[in-house]
Amino acid sequence: MKNLSKEQQQAYQNLNIDPDNRIIISLDGGGVRGILTLQLLKKMEEIAGLPCYQFCDMVAGTSTGGIIAGLMAFGKTAAEIEELYTKFVTKVFTKRNFFANRFVNPPAYDKENYRQALQDVIGNTTLQQAHQQTGIDLFITAKNVSDNEETFFTCFEVNNSIDDLFKDALLRTVMEATMSAPTFFHPLERFIDGGVTMYNNPTLAALLEAVYYSGKGKYEADKITMFSFGTGTKIQSVSAEQAAKPLGPDTYFWLNYVMDEANQDASAMQTDLFRSPLMNIDFRRFQVSFDTSTMQLLPDHDISGVDNVNANRLHELSSKELNDISMDDVNKFGLLKAIGEAMVDYIMQKNKFTGDLNNTPTKRDELVTAFKGAQKAAPLVKQPKWINNQPT
């Protein structure tokens, strides 16, 4: 049985967590959308009565989630992280020069200001030193292109010992490696953004690392509460006509589509697995899709004070405004924060973070719109005339 302080016991009780369980927080990548995640983390800390690093056992993150995870492991509250995150992200999305462009003259942005901002806050603290400050185990993803393999920067204390390969890595180096997304930024030598792998949602990799690798003997698969936080997802509907004749160059269109969809599909697959009978953990996923159908499910907050938005209420947001929420658009910070705050109110009405957010017939995310495409396609694919009339 875990040895919990009185304050930790209260946090567990407030969040309806078995006192024998270890708690893992998993944070998706998503560029500036991490500001949405932070609204949820702030409320969860308020409910718990403690910062996450004081009652959780492990934090995992990819890309923007890796930045948040690193700051949490360094001993920052969600509110403090929000303040620092705003500063970091504003600095990181600084155009390299007037001619910089993701596709024509990449990379689009320069990391110099971000690197300096990280050093000002974290200094040369190593993963092990950060762990010694807070006691929280750490897992951050990146991709090593030189050796064509995923890299998991880990620091776990098991039986009063830390034996991880990267325990002496600089925390700021890891936090730069995980967010060095191709075309947006220069690689960090051999390392690029962990989001280019299937681990943009690091939940499954984090569980495996905790139970079978670095955390073996400390974490048990059936005694884990997993909080998995998304950064929002876009439902990219492509008409049959547009698929056949994309607007603009085919390569540009399909490159963007495939990159986004590969991450989202990998995340959905992991989430479905965790919710299936194959897994036996206390899994709690919080995700939202940026579309008008989902916005109608959220409380209709006043957003008249939000910059760069042509709507006064959340329910008045147009499909175009929601589709325009890109991962590098700092002008959408206010809107993302407003959606996060509305999502918090929705969660407070539903379960106050005490359970999964999947009250749907298919047991999938209740704040992610589903279009029931299989039902629409089924009558078509059984018709010989339909396939014979398709372009070759």
XYZ file of C-alpha atoms in Angstrom, residues 8-341:
334
model
C -2.370 13.286 -0.532
C -5.096 11.095 0.943
C -7.502 14.006 0.584
C -6.423 14.582 -3.028
C -7.058 10.908 -3.822
C -10.453 11.089 -2.166
C -11.415 14.297 -3.977
C -10.593 12.681 -7.328
C -12.073 9.276 -6.418
C -8.784 7.383 -6.806
C -8.024 4.077 -5.108
C -5.357 4.835 -2.453
C -3.367 1.812 -3.654
C -3.096 3.227 -7.176
C -0.218 5.125 -8.670
C -1.180 8.156 -10.776
C 0.187 8.880 -14.241
C -0.520 12.109 -16.120
C -0.108 11.871 -19.908
C 0.006 15.030 -22.030
C -0.476 15.066 -25.810
C 1.450 17.235 -28.245
C -0.300 20.017 -30.131
C 1.693 23.252 -30.383
C -0.025 26.319 -28.927
C -3.051 24.162 -28.066
C -1.297 23.161 -24.853
C -2.861 26.262 -23.305
C -6.187 24.382 -23.450
C -4.727 21.456 -21.491
C -3.475 23.815 -18.804
C -7.006 25.030 -18.063
C -7.929 21.433 -17.192
C -4.801 20.846 -15.117
C -5.429 24.029 -13.112
C -8.929 22.885 -12.198
C -7.771 19.373 -11.344
C -5.155 20.791 -8.972
C -7.834 22.988 -7.413
C -10.044 19.945 -6.799
C -7.148 17.880 -5.451
C -5.951 20.667 -3.178
C -2.340 20.018 -4.249
C -0.147 20.645 -7.306
C 0.062 17.594 -9.585
C 3.718 16.980 -8.772
C 2.826 16.597 -5.085
C 0.273 13.793 -5.467
C 0.978 12.193 -8.865
C 3.667 9.568 -9.384
C 4.598 10.137 -13.008
C 4.147 12.668 -15.803
C 4.572 11.884 -19.509
C 4.551 14.298 -22.416
C 5.220 14.791 -26.100
C 6.100 18.083 -27.799
C 4.032 20.827 -26.124
C 2.977 18.173 -23.591
C 6.673 17.504 -22.986
C 7.218 21.182 -22.182
C 4.402 21.078 -19.632
C 5.654 17.750 -18.246
C 9.180 19.108 -17.841
C 7.970 22.159 -15.948
C 5.765 19.986 -13.747
C 8.725 17.741 -12.937
C 10.704 20.886 -12.117
C 8.158 21.724 -9.424
C 5.777 24.193 -11.060
C 2.038 24.362 -10.450
C -0.348 24.398 -13.412
C -0.951 28.134 -12.887
C 2.794 28.812 -12.836
C 3.249 26.627 -15.921
C 0.542 28.584 -17.750
C 2.415 31.825 -17.110
C 5.738 30.347 -18.244
C 4.156 28.449 -21.133
C 2.640 31.638 -22.524
C 6.070 33.242 -22.427
C 7.834 30.227 -23.962
C 5.359 29.647 -26.771
C 5.237 33.337 -27.690
C 9.022 33.275 -27.951
C 9.299 29.980 -29.789
C 6.932 30.930 -32.606
C 9.146 33.799 -33.730
C 9.666 33.915 -37.500
C 13.235 33.049 -38.498
C 13.192 35.821 -41.085
C 10.784 37.484 -43.490
C 11.222 34.749 -46.102
C 10.944 31.780 -43.728
C 8.213 29.341 -44.700
C 7.470 25.748 -43.659
C 7.336 24.431 -47.225
C 9.277 26.887 -49.415
C 12.060 27.995 -47.076
C 11.956 25.921 -43.876
C 12.132 26.018 -40.981
C 9.555 28.665 -40.255
C 10.746 29.555 -36.762
C 13.910 30.143 -34.737
C 14.383 28.474 -31.329
C 17.005 30.922 -30.030
C 14.642 32.879 -27.776
C 12.970 29.703 -26.525
C 16.312 28.105 -25.681
C 17.360 31.161 -23.698
C 14.001 31.387 -21.912
C 14.293 27.739 -20.849
C 17.806 28.264 -19.559
C 16.696 31.325 -17.578
C 14.038 29.262 -15.773
C 15.584 25.789 -15.513
C 19.302 26.451 -15.794
C 21.296 23.260 -16.294
C 19.128 21.085 -14.065
C 19.322 17.410 -15.015
C 16.423 14.969 -15.071
C 17.730 13.357 -11.901
C 18.085 16.685 -10.103
C 14.530 17.624 -11.068
C 13.306 14.292 -9.728
C 15.141 14.866 -6.461
C 13.269 18.174 -6.094
C 9.776 16.807 -6.660
C 9.917 13.006 -6.550
C 7.821 12.659 -9.710
C 8.942 10.181 -12.385
C 9.368 11.631 -15.869
C 8.833 10.360 -19.438
C 9.312 12.611 -22.502
C 9.381 11.472 -26.126
C 11.496 12.434 -29.145
C 12.610 10.856 -32.427
C 16.262 10.049 -33.134
C 16.543 10.313 -36.928
C 20.213 9.246 -37.012
C 19.345 5.828 -35.629
C 15.722 5.818 -36.844
C 14.239 5.109 -33.436
C 12.000 6.650 -30.859
C 13.823 8.064 -27.855
C 12.168 8.030 -24.454
C 13.898 10.380 -22.030
C 13.101 8.820 -18.660
C 13.899 9.290 -15.009
C 12.356 6.791 -12.573
C 13.224 6.137 -8.963
C 12.742 2.463 -8.051
C 13.842 1.083 -4.676
C 15.593 4.374 -3.857
C 17.713 4.159 -6.999
C 17.695 5.958 -10.372
C 19.389 3.962 -13.118
C 17.979 5.506 -16.306
C 20.346 6.080 -19.236
C 19.260 9.711 -19.563
C 19.176 10.595 -15.856
C 22.008 13.110 -16.337
C 20.506 14.694 -19.462
C 19.758 18.403 -19.151
C 16.040 18.939 -18.685
C 16.093 21.908 -21.056
C 17.768 19.784 -23.741
C 15.008 17.192 -23.451
C 12.359 19.920 -23.533
C 13.851 21.283 -26.763
C 14.289 17.870 -28.381
C 10.638 16.929 -27.874
C 9.308 20.058 -29.617
C 11.711 20.336 -32.596
C 9.047 19.655 -35.208
C 10.338 19.345 -38.809
C 9.583 22.331 -41.083
C 8.610 24.378 -38.026
C 12.059 24.231 -36.365
C 15.579 23.012 -36.948
C 16.201 19.533 -35.489
C 18.153 19.437 -32.244
C 21.082 17.720 -33.962
C 19.681 14.151 -34.332
C 16.444 14.735 -32.395
C 13.096 15.867 -33.757
C 9.650 16.297 -32.224
C 8.242 13.187 -30.536
C 4.939 13.979 -32.240
C 6.202 12.610 -35.575
C 5.975 9.111 -34.060
C 2.789 7.315 -33.027
C 3.414 8.712 -29.542
C 2.043 12.225 -29.966
C -0.349 10.802 -27.408
C 2.236 9.161 -25.117
C -0.239 7.260 -22.934
C 0.498 3.711 -24.095
C 4.268 4.200 -24.236
C 4.189 5.737 -20.754
C 2.258 2.793 -19.329
C 4.644 0.261 -20.887
C 7.668 2.174 -19.591
C 6.197 2.390 -16.100
C 5.133 -1.239 -15.794
C 7.691 -3.190 -17.825
C 10.835 -1.070 -18.160
C 12.153 1.867 -16.104
C 9.378 1.659 -13.504
C 9.208 -2.140 -13.250
C 8.601 -3.254 -9.677
C 7.116 0.105 -8.709
C 4.108 0.291 -11.036
C 1.541 -2.505 -11.399
C -0.748 -2.528 -14.448
C -3.925 -3.097 -12.423
C -3.073 -0.419 -9.856
C -2.784 2.672 -12.027
C -4.982 5.712 -12.550
C -4.160 7.276 -15.910
C -5.157 10.870 -16.663
C -4.773 11.423 -20.422
C -5.132 14.985 -21.698
C -5.602 15.907 -25.358
C -4.931 19.332 -26.846
C -7.988 19.413 -29.072
C -8.443 17.821 -32.475
C -9.776 19.001 -35.815
C -12.281 16.890 -37.743
C -10.854 17.185 -41.250
C -13.679 16.242 -43.576
C -12.591 15.961 -47.218
C -15.348 15.653 -49.808
C -15.070 12.975 -52.474
C -14.671 15.735 -55.058
C -11.861 17.418 -53.117
C -10.075 14.100 -52.585
C -10.041 13.573 -56.352
C -9.041 17.166 -57.106
C -7.409 18.850 -54.066
C -7.234 22.613 -53.882
C -3.641 23.548 -54.668
C -0.726 21.133 -55.175
C -1.588 17.506 -54.370
C 1.626 16.971 -52.404
C 1.000 19.944 -50.107
C -2.631 18.938 -49.525
C -1.969 15.286 -48.754
C 1.204 15.934 -46.710
C -0.731 18.157 -44.303
C -3.676 15.758 -44.199
C -1.639 12.607 -43.622
C 0.578 14.185 -40.940
C -2.431 15.355 -38.944
C -4.524 12.229 -39.424
C -1.706 9.799 -38.616
C -1.298 11.382 -35.184
C -5.023 11.518 -34.529
C -5.628 7.932 -35.629
C -2.758 6.638 -33.486
C -4.167 8.522 -30.514
C -7.689 7.196 -31.112
C -6.365 3.639 -31.376
C -4.583 3.936 -28.042
C -7.644 5.447 -26.390
C -9.890 2.682 -27.735
C -7.426 0.109 -26.398
C -7.398 1.622 -22.922
C -11.195 1.637 -22.847
C -11.469 -1.947 -24.032
C -11.778 -5.064 -21.821
C -8.160 -5.868 -22.751
C -6.962 -3.237 -20.280
C -7.661 -3.127 -16.583
C -6.690 0.323 -15.411
C -8.566 3.373 -14.198
C -8.381 5.344 -17.457
C -9.615 8.938 -17.751
C -9.306 10.720 -21.108
C -10.184 14.389 -21.723
C -10.314 15.527 -25.346
C -12.353 17.935 -27.479
C -12.829 18.459 -31.205
C -12.860 21.895 -32.803
C -16.172 21.878 -34.642
C -19.526 23.576 -34.252
C -21.325 20.396 -33.136
C -19.009 19.962 -30.161
C -19.103 23.669 -29.289
C -22.881 23.332 -28.885
C -22.302 20.732 -26.162
C -20.124 23.087 -24.115
C -21.484 25.888 -21.895
C -22.156 28.961 -24.051
C -19.479 31.218 -22.574
C -19.172 34.900 -23.375
C -16.110 35.296 -25.633
C -16.707 38.905 -26.669
C -13.416 39.874 -25.019
C -11.369 37.306 -26.901
C -9.101 38.748 -29.603
C -9.125 37.594 -33.243
C -12.607 36.050 -33.040
C -15.750 37.156 -34.888
C -18.200 35.843 -32.302
C -19.558 37.023 -28.973
C -20.564 33.606 -27.633
C -18.922 30.204 -27.874
C -21.940 28.749 -29.682
C -21.628 31.430 -32.377
C -18.183 30.280 -33.531
C -18.118 29.391 -37.218
C -16.617 26.279 -38.777
C -14.002 28.446 -40.470
C -12.839 29.992 -37.187
C -12.575 26.539 -35.588
C -10.814 25.010 -38.596
C -8.289 27.847 -38.526
C -6.932 26.836 -35.096
C -3.468 25.739 -36.209
C -0.706 24.472 -33.955
C 1.506 27.531 -34.452
C -1.022 30.392 -34.369
C -0.382 32.325 -31.152
C -3.237 34.652 -32.117
C -5.601 31.819 -31.132
C -4.294 31.662 -27.560
C -7.329 33.505 -26.205
C -9.809 31.315 -28.048
C -8.062 28.103 -27.003
C -8.083 29.249 -23.398
C -11.805 30.079 -23.644
C -12.588 26.624 -25.076
C -10.508 25.058 -22.299
C -12.430 27.002 -19.652
